[in-house]
XYZ file of C-alpha atoms in Angstrom:
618
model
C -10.295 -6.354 -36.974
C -9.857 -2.805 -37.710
C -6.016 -1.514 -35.982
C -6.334 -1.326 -32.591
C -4.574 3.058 -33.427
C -8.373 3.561 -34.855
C -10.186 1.660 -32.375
C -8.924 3.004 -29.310
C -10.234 6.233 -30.098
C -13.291 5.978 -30.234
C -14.327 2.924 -28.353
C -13.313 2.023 -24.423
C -12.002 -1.460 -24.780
C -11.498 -3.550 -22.266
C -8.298 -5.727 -21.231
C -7.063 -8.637 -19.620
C -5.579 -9.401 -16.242
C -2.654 -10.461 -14.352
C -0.903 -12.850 -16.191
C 1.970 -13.110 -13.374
C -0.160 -13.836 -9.942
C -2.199 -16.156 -11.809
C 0.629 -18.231 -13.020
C 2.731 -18.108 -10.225
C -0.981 -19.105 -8.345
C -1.286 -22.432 -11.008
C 2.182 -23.275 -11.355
C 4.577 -22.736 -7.992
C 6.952 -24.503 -9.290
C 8.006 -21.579 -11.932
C 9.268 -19.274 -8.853
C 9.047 -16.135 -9.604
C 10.017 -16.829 -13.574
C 6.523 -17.694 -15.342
C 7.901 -16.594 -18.523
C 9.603 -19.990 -18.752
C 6.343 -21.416 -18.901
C 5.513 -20.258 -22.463
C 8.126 -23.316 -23.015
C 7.744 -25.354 -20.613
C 3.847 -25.518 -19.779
C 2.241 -24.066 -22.846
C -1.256 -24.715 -21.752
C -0.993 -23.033 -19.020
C -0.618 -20.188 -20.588
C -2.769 -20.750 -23.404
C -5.415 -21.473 -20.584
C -4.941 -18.233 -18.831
C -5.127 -16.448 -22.166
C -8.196 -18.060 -23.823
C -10.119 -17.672 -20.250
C -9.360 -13.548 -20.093
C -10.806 -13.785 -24.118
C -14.066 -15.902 -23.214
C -13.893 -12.953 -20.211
C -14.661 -10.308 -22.856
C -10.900 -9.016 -22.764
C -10.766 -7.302 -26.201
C -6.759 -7.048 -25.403
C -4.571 -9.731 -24.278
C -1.088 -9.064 -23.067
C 1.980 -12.041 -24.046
C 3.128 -13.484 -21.200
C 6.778 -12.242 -21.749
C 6.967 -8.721 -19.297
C 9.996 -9.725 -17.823
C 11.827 -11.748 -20.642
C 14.694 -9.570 -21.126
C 18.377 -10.520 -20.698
C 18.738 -9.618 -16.884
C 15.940 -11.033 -15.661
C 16.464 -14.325 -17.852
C 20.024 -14.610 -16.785
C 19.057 -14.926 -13.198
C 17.297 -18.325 -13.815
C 19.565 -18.966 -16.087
C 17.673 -18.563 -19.536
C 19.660 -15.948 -20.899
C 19.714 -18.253 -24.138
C 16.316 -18.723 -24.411
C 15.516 -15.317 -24.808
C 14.080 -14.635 -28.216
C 12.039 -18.185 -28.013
C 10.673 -17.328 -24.766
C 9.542 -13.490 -26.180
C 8.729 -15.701 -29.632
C 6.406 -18.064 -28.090
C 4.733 -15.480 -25.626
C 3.818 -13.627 -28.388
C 2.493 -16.670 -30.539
C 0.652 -18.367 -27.285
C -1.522 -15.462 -26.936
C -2.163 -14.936 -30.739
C -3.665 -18.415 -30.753
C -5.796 -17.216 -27.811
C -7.177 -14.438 -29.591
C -8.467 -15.144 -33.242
C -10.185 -12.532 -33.913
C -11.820 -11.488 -30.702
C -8.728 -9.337 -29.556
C -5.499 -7.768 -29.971
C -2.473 -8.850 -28.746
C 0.436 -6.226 -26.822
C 3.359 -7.258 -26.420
C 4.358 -6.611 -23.195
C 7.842 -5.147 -22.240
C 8.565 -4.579 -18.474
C 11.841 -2.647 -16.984
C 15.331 -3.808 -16.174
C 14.609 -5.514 -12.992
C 17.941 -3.484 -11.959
C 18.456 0.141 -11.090
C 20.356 2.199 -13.580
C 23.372 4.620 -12.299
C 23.612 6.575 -9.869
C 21.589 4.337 -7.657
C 22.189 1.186 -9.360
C 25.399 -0.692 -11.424
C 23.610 -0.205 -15.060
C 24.744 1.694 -17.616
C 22.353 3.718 -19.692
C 24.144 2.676 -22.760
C 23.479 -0.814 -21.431
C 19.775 -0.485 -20.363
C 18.906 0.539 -24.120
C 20.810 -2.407 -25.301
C 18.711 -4.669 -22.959
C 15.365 -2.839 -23.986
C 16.499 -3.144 -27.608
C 16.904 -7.225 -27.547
C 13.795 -7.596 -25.967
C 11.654 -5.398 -28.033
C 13.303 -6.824 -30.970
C 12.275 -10.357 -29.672
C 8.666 -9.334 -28.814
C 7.830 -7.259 -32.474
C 9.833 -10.236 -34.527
C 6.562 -12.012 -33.333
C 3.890 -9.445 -34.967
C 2.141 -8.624 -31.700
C -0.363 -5.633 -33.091
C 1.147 -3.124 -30.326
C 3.550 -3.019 -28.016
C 2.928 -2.256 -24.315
C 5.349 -1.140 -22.174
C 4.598 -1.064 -18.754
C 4.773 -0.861 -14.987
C 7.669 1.343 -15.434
C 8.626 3.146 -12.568
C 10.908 5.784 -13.525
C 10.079 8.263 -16.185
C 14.059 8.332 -17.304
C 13.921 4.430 -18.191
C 11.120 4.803 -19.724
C 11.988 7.176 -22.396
C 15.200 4.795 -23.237
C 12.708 1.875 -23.746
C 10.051 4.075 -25.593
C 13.187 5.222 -27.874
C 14.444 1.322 -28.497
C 10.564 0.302 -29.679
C 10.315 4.016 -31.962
C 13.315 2.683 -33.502
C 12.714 -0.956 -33.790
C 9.363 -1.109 -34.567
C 8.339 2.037 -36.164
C 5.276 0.784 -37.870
C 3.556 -0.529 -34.225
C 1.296 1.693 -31.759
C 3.561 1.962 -28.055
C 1.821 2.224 -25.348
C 3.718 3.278 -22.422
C 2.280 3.025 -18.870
C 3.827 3.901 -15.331
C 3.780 2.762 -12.146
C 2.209 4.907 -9.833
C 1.735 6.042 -5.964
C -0.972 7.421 -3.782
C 1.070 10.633 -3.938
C 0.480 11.129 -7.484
C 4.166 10.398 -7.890
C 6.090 7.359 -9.579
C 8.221 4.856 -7.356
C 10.849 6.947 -8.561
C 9.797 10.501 -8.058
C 8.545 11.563 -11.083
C 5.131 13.196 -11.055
C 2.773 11.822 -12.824
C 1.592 14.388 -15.339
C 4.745 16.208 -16.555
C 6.355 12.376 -16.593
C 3.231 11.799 -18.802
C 3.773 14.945 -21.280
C 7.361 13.834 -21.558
C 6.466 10.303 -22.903
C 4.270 11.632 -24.935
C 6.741 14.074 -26.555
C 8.922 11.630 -27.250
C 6.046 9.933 -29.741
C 4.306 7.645 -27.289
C 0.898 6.764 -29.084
C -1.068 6.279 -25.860
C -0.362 6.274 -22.387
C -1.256 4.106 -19.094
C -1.168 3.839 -15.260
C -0.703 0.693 -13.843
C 0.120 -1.674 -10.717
C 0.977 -0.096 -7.294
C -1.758 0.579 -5.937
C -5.363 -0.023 -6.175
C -8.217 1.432 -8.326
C -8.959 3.767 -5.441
C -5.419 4.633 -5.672
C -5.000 4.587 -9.563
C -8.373 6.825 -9.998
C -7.033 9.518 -7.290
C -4.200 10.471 -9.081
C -5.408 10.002 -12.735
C -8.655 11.966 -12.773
C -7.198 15.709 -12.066
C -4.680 15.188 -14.585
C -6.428 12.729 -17.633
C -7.940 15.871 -18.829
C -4.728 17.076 -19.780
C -3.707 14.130 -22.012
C -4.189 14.068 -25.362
C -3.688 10.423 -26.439
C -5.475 7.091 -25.464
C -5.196 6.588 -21.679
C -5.071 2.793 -20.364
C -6.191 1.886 -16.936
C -4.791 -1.644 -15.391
C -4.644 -1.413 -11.227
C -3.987 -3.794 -9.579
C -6.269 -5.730 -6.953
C -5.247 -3.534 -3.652
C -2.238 -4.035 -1.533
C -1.471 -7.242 -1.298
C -0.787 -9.672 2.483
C 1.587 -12.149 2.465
C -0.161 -15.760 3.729
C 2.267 -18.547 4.060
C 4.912 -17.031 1.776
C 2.563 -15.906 -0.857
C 1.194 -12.388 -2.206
C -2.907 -12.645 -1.624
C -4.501 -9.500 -3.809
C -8.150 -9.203 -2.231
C -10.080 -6.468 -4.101
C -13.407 -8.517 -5.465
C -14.471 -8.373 -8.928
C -17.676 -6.580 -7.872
C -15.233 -3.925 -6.402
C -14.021 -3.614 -9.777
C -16.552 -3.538 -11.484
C -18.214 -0.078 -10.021
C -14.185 1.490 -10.729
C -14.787 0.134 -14.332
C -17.895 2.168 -14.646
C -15.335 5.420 -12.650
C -13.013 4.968 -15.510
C -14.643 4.882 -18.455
C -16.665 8.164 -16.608
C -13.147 10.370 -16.946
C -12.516 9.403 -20.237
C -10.199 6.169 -20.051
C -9.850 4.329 -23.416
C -8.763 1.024 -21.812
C -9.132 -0.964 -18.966
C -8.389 -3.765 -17.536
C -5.905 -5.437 -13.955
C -2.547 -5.775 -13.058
C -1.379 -7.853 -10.078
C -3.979 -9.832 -8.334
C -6.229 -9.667 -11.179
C -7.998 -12.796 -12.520
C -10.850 -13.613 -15.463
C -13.407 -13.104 -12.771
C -12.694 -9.380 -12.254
C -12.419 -9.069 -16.028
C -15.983 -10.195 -16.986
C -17.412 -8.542 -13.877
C -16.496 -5.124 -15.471
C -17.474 -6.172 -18.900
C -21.101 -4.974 -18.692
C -19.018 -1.555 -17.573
C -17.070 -1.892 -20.609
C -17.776 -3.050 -23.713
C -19.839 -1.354 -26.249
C -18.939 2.207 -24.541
C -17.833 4.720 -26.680
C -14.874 7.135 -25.610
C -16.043 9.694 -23.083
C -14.637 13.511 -23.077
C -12.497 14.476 -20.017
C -13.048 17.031 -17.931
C -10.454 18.987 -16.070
C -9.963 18.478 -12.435
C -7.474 20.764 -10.178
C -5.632 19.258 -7.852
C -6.178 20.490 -4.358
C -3.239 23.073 -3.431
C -1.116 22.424 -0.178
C -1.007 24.731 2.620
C 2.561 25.644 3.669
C 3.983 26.489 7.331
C 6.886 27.053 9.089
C 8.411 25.179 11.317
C 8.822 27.145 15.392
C 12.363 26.522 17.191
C 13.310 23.391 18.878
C 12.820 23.215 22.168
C 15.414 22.031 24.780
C 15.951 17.702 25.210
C 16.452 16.817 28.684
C 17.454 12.739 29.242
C 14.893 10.162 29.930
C 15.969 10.242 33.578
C 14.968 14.125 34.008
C 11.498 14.135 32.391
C 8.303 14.236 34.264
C 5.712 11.337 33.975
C 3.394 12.283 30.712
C -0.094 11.782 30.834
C -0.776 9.037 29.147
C 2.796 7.065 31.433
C 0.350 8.467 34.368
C -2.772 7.071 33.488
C -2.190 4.026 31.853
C -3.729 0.985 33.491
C -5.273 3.261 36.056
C -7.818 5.200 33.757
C -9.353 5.080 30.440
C -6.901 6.710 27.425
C -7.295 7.572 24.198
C -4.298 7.630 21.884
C -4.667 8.701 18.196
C -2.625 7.945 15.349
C -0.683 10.712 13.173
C 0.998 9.684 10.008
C 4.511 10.904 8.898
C 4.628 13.161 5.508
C 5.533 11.429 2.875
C 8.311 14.107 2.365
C 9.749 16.775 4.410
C 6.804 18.836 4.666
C 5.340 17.864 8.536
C 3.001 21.018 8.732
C -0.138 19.054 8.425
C 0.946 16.573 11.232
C 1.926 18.963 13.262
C -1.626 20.565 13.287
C -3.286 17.649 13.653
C -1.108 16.902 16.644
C -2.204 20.419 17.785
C -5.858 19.766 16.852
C -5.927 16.691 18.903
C -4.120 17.867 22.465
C -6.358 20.797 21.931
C -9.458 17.995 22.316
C -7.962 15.776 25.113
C -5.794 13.263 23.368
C -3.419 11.265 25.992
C -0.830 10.091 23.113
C -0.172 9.895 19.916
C 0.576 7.302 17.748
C 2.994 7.418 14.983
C 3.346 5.063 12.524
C 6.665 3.526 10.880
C 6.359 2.990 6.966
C 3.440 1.334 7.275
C 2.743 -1.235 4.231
C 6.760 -0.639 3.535
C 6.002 2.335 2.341
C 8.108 5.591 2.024
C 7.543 8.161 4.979
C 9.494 9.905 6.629
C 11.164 9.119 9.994
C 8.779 8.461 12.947
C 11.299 9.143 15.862
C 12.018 12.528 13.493
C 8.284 13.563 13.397
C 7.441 11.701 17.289
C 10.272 14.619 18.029
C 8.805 17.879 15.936
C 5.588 17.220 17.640
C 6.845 16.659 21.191
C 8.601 20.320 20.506
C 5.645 22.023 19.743
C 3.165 19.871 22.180
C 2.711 18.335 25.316
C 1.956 15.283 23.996
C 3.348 11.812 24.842
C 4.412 9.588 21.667
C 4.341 6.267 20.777
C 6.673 5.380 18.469
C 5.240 2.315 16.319
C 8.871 0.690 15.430
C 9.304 -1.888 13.120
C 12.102 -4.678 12.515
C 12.352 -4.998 8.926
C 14.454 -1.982 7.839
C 16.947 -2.201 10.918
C 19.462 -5.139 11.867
C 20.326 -5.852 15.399
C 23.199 -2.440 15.677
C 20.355 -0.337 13.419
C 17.460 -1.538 15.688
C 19.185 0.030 19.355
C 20.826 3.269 17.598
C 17.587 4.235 16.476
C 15.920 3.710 19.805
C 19.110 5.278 21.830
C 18.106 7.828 19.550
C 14.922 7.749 19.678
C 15.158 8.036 24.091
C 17.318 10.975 23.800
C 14.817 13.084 21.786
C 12.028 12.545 24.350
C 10.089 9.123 22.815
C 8.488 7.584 26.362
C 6.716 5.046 24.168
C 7.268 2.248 21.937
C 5.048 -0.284 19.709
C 7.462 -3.269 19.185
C 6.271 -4.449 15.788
C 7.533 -7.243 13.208
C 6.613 -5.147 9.904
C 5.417 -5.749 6.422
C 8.021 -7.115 4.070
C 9.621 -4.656 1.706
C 8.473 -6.647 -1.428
C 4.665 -5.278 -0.699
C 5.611 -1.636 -0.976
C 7.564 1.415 -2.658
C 10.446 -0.064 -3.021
C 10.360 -4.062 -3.605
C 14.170 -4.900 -4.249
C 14.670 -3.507 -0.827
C 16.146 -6.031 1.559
C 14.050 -6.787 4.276
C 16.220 -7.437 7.731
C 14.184 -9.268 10.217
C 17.444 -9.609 12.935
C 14.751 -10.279 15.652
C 11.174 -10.737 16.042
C 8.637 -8.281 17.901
C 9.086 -10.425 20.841
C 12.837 -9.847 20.262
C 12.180 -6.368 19.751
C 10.010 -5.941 23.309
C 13.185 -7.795 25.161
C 15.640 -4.912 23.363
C 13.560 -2.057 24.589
C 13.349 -3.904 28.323
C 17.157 -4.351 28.043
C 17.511 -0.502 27.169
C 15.199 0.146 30.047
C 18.076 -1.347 32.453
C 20.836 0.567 30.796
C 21.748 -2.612 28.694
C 22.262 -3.397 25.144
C 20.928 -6.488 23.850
C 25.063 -8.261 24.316
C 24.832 -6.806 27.898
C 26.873 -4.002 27.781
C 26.541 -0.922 29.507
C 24.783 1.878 27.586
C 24.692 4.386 30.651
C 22.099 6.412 31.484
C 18.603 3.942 31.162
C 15.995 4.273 28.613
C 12.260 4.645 30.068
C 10.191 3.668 27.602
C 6.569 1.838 28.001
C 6.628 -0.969 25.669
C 3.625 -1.975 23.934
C 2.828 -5.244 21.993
C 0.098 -5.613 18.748
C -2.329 -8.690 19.531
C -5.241 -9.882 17.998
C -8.465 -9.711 19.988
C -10.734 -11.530 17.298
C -8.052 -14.420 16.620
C -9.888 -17.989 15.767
C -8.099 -19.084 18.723
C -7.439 -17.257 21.397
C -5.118 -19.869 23.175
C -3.508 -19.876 20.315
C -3.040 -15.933 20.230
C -3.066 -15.920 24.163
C 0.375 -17.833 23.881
C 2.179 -15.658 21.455
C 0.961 -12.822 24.517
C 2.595 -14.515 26.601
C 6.146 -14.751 24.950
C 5.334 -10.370 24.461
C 4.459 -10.340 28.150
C 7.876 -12.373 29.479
C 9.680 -10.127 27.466
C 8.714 -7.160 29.024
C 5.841 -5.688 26.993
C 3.711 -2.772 29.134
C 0.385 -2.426 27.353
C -0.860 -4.002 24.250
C -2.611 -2.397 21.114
C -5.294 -3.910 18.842
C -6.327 -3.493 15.157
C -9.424 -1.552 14.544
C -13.020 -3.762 15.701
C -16.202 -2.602 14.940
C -18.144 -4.712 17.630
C -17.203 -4.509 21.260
C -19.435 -7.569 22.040
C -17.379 -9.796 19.437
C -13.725 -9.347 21.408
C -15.511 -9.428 25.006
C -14.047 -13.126 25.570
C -10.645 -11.650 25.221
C -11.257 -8.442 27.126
C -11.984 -10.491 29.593
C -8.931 -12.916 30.032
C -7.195 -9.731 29.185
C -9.100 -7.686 32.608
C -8.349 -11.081 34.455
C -4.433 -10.382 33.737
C -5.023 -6.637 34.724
C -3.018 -5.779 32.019
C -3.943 -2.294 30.010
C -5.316 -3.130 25.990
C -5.891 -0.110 23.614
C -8.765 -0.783 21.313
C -8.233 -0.147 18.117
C -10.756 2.294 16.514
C -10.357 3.288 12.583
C -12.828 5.887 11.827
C -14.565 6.039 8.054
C -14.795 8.963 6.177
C -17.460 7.309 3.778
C -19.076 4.278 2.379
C -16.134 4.591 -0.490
C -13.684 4.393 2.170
C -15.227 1.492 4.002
C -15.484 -0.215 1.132
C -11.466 0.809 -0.493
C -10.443 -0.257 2.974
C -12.289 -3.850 3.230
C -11.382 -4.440 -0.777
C -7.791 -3.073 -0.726
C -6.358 -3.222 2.494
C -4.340 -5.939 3.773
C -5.651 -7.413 7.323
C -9.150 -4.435 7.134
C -11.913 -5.976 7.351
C -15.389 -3.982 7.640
C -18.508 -5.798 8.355
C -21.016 -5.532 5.770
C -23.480 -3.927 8.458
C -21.104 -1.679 9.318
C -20.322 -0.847 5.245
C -24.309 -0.685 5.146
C -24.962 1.664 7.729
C -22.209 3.886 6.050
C -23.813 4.105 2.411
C -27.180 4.299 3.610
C -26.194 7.448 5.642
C -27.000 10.811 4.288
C -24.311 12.651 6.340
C -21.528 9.913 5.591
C -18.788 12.011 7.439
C -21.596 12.197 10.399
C -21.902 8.681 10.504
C -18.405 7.521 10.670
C -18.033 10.039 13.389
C -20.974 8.406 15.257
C -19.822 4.671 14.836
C -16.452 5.476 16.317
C -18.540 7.888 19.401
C -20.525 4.982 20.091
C -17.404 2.470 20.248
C -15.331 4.666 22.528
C -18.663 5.171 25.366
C -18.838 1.626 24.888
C -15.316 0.688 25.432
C -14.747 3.138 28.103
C -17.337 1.248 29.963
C -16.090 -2.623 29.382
C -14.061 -4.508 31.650
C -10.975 -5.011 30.096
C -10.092 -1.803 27.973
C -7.970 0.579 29.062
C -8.212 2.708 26.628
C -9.032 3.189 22.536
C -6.288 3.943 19.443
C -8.005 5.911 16.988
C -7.124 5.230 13.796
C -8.250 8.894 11.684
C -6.655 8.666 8.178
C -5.080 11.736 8.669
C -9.010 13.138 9.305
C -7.209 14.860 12.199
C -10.232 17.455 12.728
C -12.543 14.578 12.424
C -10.762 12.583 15.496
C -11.055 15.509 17.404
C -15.026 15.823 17.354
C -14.993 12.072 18.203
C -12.511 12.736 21.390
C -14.368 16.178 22.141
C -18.114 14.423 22.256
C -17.026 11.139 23.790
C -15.199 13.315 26.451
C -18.794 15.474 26.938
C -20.683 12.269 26.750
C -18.310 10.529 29.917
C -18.310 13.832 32.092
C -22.493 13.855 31.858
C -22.620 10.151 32.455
C-alpha cells in the first residue's frame, strides 16, 4: 500500500466506525473501559475490526482512544498502559493486511485542564506524551487524534505526537456543535487554521452531533482548508433506554450524507458514536473509488443585531391580571408556540419571533430549558425579556436535572417574581447526552416531585413547609404520552401528575389526530385541558434529520413522503401543521395545540394566521 500522506490526496477513502458503542453494546461487562478488552477479550476486538474491513473501511482506528494514564487509573490499569496502547495497535494491524491503514487513535484527558479543571498544562503534555509514545511504539501508519474538544488541548497533544513521532502523518479532528463552535468555544475555522499552523497534516470533525449537524458547520468553511479533511459523525443524538446510549441514524441515512461529503471535498469518511459495519458498507458505494473533489467556498450567513428596549416594571404574582392563555385554558381552544433561548447572550431573534407570533394570535409561549442538555441560555431570563416587550403569557419548560431540591424553588421564586404564570414540570435529559457530559446530573425529585413543588409554592409553601410569603400563581403543566403502547400504563403515571397538582398537560408532536383519539377521549372524559403537540417541517431533509437523529421524533414515512414529493416543501410543512390544528380544534378532547417551529418563527405565524381565518369562516 502506497502511504496513506499520498493517498489521501487524491482519493476519498473511507473509514471505520465506532469502536466504543459497539463494544460497550457486545461486552457490558467492560463498563465504560473497552480498552481493557484488547487484553482481556481479544476477539472481540479483532471481530469488530475485521467486520469494519470486510465493510470496505480502507482505515481502521486501534481500539485504544482513551488509554492514557487518567483514564486507565480510574479502573485501575494505570500499569497496563503501554500493553493496552501495544495490543490496540497490533489487534487492528492483524485486521487489516493489506486492505487498510491503521490510526492510532489518541483521545483527550478525560479531565479539564486549569482554570476550569485541576490539570496542569505541564501535566496534560506529559499524559499526551506517554500515550502517543505507547500508540507509535506500535507502528500504526498515522496517528489520529480526535474528538478533541478544546482547540488549546489540542495543540499540546498535536505538539507531543510532532515531537514523538516526527516521521507519522497527525491527523487532528475536533469535536463540534450545531453552532459551528467546539464544546469549548472555539470556532471551528480559526481553531482549524491554528492546528494546522502548528504542522497538523490533515484535519477532521467528529462526534457531537450528527451528519446533519457535522455537514452544517463544515461546508462554509472546508473551502478554506488546505489539508485532507476527515469526516466521522456520529449516528444523531443519542436516548438513553434502560441505562444505555441508543444512536438511531440508519445506515441508509448515512449513506445519502456520504455522497454530501465527498460533494464538498472531504478526503475521509467514516462514524463516530453509534456507528456500526452496517452504516459503513451502506456508504461504500458513496465512497470508494471517488477521487478527491475541489471545494467550493460557502459564506456563512451574517447575523442581524438589535438592541435590547428598557425593562418594564415587575409587579408580584398577586397583582397581575389573568393572561390570556390563564383565561382561556380549558374553556377555549389555545395555541401556544415554542421559542428557543440563544445559545449566547444575543436574544434579538427570539424576541422577534415572540413579536411575530402575538402579532398572529399566539395565547403563550413556550420556552424551552436546555433541551437535549444542551447549552442555552436561561429560560426564566429570556420567559422575562419577552414578557417586557410583549403581552404574552410564558410557559416556562423547567427541568430537574441541573437543580437540587434549594436550586429547584430559588429558580422558580425567581422565576414568579419576574412575571412566569406558567410552568412545564419536566424530568430532563441526562447531562451525559449533551454539551457538556462530565456535568453532574441532579435528579433531587422527579416531574411528579417537581408538579407537587410548584403546587406547594402556589400555597405560599416551600417543599419543608415553611412559609415563603406572598403565593406563587403558576399553572402547572405535565408532559404525557398520547400514543403510549399502553395507555393504562401511561394513564397511571397521569394520575400521580394529576394528585400532585398538575393544571394542563402537553404532548410531543403527532402527525395523526385519529391515532391519539382513544386518549383524547379518556382525556375529554376527565375534562382536563391537553395541548397537542405540533412540530412543523421545514423540508423533507428536516423530516428526515429529525426521524434519523432525534431522540424520541418519530415521522411517519407518509408523512416524510408527502414532504419530498412536495414541490413547495416550506408550503407543505405549513399545510400539514394547518390541517392538524382545524382538526384538533375540532376533536373532543384538545384544548389546544403547542407548535413546535424550529425557530421558523415567521413560518408559525402563517400557520396561526390561516388556521385562525380558517376557524372564524367555519
Amino acid at each position: 500500500m502506497q502511504p496513506i500522506s499520498s493517498r489521501w490526496s487524491t482519493d476519498v477513502l473511507l473509514a471505520d466506525g465506532a469502536m466504543g458503542t459497539l463494544l460497550l453494546e457486545r461486552a457490558p461487562a467492560a463498563t465504560t473501559c473497552v480498552e481493557r478488552l484488547n487484553l482481556d477479550h481479544r476477539e472481540l476486538v479483532a471481530r469488530a475490526h475485521a467486520e469494519y474491513v470486510a465493510a470496505g473501511a480502507q482505515l481502521i482506528e486501534s481500539n485504544t482512544f482513551a488509554a492514557n494514564r487518567l483514564k486507565l487509573a480510574a479502573h485501575e490499569l494505570r500499569e497496563h498502559l503501554l500493553e493496552i496502547n501495544t495490543a490496540g495497535v497490533r489487534l487492528a494491524r492483524e485486521a487489516a493486511g493489506d486492505r487498510a491503514y491503521v490510526a492510532g487513535s489518541i483521545g483527550p484527558l478525560g479531565a479539564l485542564m486549569r482554570p476550569l479543571g485541576v490539570v496542569e498544562h505541564g501535566e496534560a503534555s506529559e499524559v499526551f506524551a506517554e500515550h502517543i509514545a505507547a500508540v507509535a511504539g506500535a507502528a500504526p501508519d498515522l496517528l489520529l487524534l480526535e474528538t478533541f474538544g478544546s482547540v488549546e488541548e489540542a495543540l499540546l497533544a498535536l505538539a507531543e505526537a510532532k515531537r514523538i513521532a516526527p516521521l507519522l502523518p497527525v491527523v487532528v479532528s475536533l469535536s463540534v456543535l450545531e453552532d459551528g463552535k467546539t464544546p469549548g468555544g472555539d470556532p471551528l475555522l480559526p481553531a482549524l487554521r491554528r492546528l494546522r499552523a502548528e504542522g497538523a497534516d490533515a484535519l477532521g470533525v467528529n462526534c457531537a452531533v450528527g451528519p446533519q449537524g457535522v455537514y452544517d458547520v463544515l461546508a462554509p468553511v472546508i473551502a478554506h482548508i488546505d489539508v485532507p479533511v476527515f469526516v466521522m459523525p456520529n449516528a444523531g443524538y443519542p436516548h438513553r433506554i434502560d441505562d444505555r446510549a441508543v444512536y438511531q441514524s440508519s445506515p441508509e441515512y448515512f449513506r445519502r450524507f456520504a455522497h454530501d461529503f465527498v460533494a464538498i471535498g472531504a478526503n475521509v469518511i467514516g462514524g463516530c458514536c453509534g456507528t456500526t459495519p452496517e452504516h459503513i458498507a451502506a456508504m461504500r458505494p458513496e465512497v470508494e473509488g471517488k477521487r478527491a473533489q475541489p471545494r467550493a467556498p460557502r459564506a456563512p450567513a451574517g447575523v442581524e443585531e438589535r438592541r435590547p428596549p428598557e425593562a418594564a416594571r415587575v409587579v408580584l404574582p398577586s397583582q397581575r391580571a389573568l393572561t390570556a392563555f390563564e383565561r382561556r385554558l380549558g374553556s377555549e381552544f389555545v395555541t401556544t408556540v415554542e421559542v428557543s433561548p440563544p445559545r449566547g447572550v444575543d436574544y434579538a431573534a427570539a424576541i422577534a419571533g415572540a413579536k411575530l407570533l402575538e402579532a398572529a394570535g399566539a395565547d403563550a409561549v413556550d420556552i424551552s430549558d436546555n433541551p437535549t442538555a444542551r447549552l442555552r441560555m436561561s429560560s426564566t431570563a429570556l420567559a422575562h425579556l419577552i414578557m417586557r416587550e410583549t403581552k404574552l403569557a410564558t410557559i416556562l419548560h423547567f427541568t430537574c436535572r441541573d437543580r437540587n431540591l434549594l436550586g429547584l424553588q430559588s429558580e422558580l421564586l425567581g422565576a414568579a417574581a419576574l412575571g412566569v404564570t406558567a410552568i412545564l414540570a419536566l424530568t430532563g435529559d441526562p447531562s451525559n447526552v449533551g454539551d457538556f457530559p462530565k456535568a453532574t446530573s441532579v435528579f433531587d425529585v422527579t416531574s411528579v416531585g417537581l408538579t407537587e413543588i410548584v403546587n406547594s409554592l402556589n400555597h405560599g409553601k416551600d417543599h419543608a413547609g415553611t412559609d415563603v410569603g406572598h403565593p406563587t400563581r403558576f399553572r402547572v403543566g405535565v408532559a404525557v404520552n398520547p400514543l403510549a403502547r399502553d395507555l393504562d400504563v401511561e394513564f397511571k403515571k397521569f394520575d400521580e401528575k394529576l394528585a400532585a397538582g398538575a393544571d394542563f398537560a402537553m404532548t410531543q408532536p403527532i402527525y395523526d389526530v385519529a391515532a391519539i383519539k382513544p386518549f383524547l377521549d379518556r382525556m375529554a372524559a376527565l375534562k382536563f385541558p391537553v395541548l397537542v403537540g405540533v412540530l412543523l417541517l421545514r423540508s423533507y431533509k428536516n423530516a428526515e434529520f429529525l426521524h434519523n437523529e432525534v431522540p424520541g421524533m418519530s415521522v411517519p414515512e407518509h408523512v416524510r413522503e408527502r414532504m419530498r414529493g412536495a414541490k413547495d416543501q416550506r408550503g407543505e410543512g405549513i399545510a400539514l401543521a394547518h390541517d392538524l390544528l382545524l382538526e384538533l380544534a375540532q376533536t373532543p378532547g384538545a384544548a389546544g395545540a403547542y407548535i413546535i417551529p424550529q425557530d421558523r418563527y415567521e413560518m408559525a405565524a402563517e400557520v396561526l394566521t390561516q388556521s385562525k381565518r380558517a376557524q372564524a369562516t367555519a
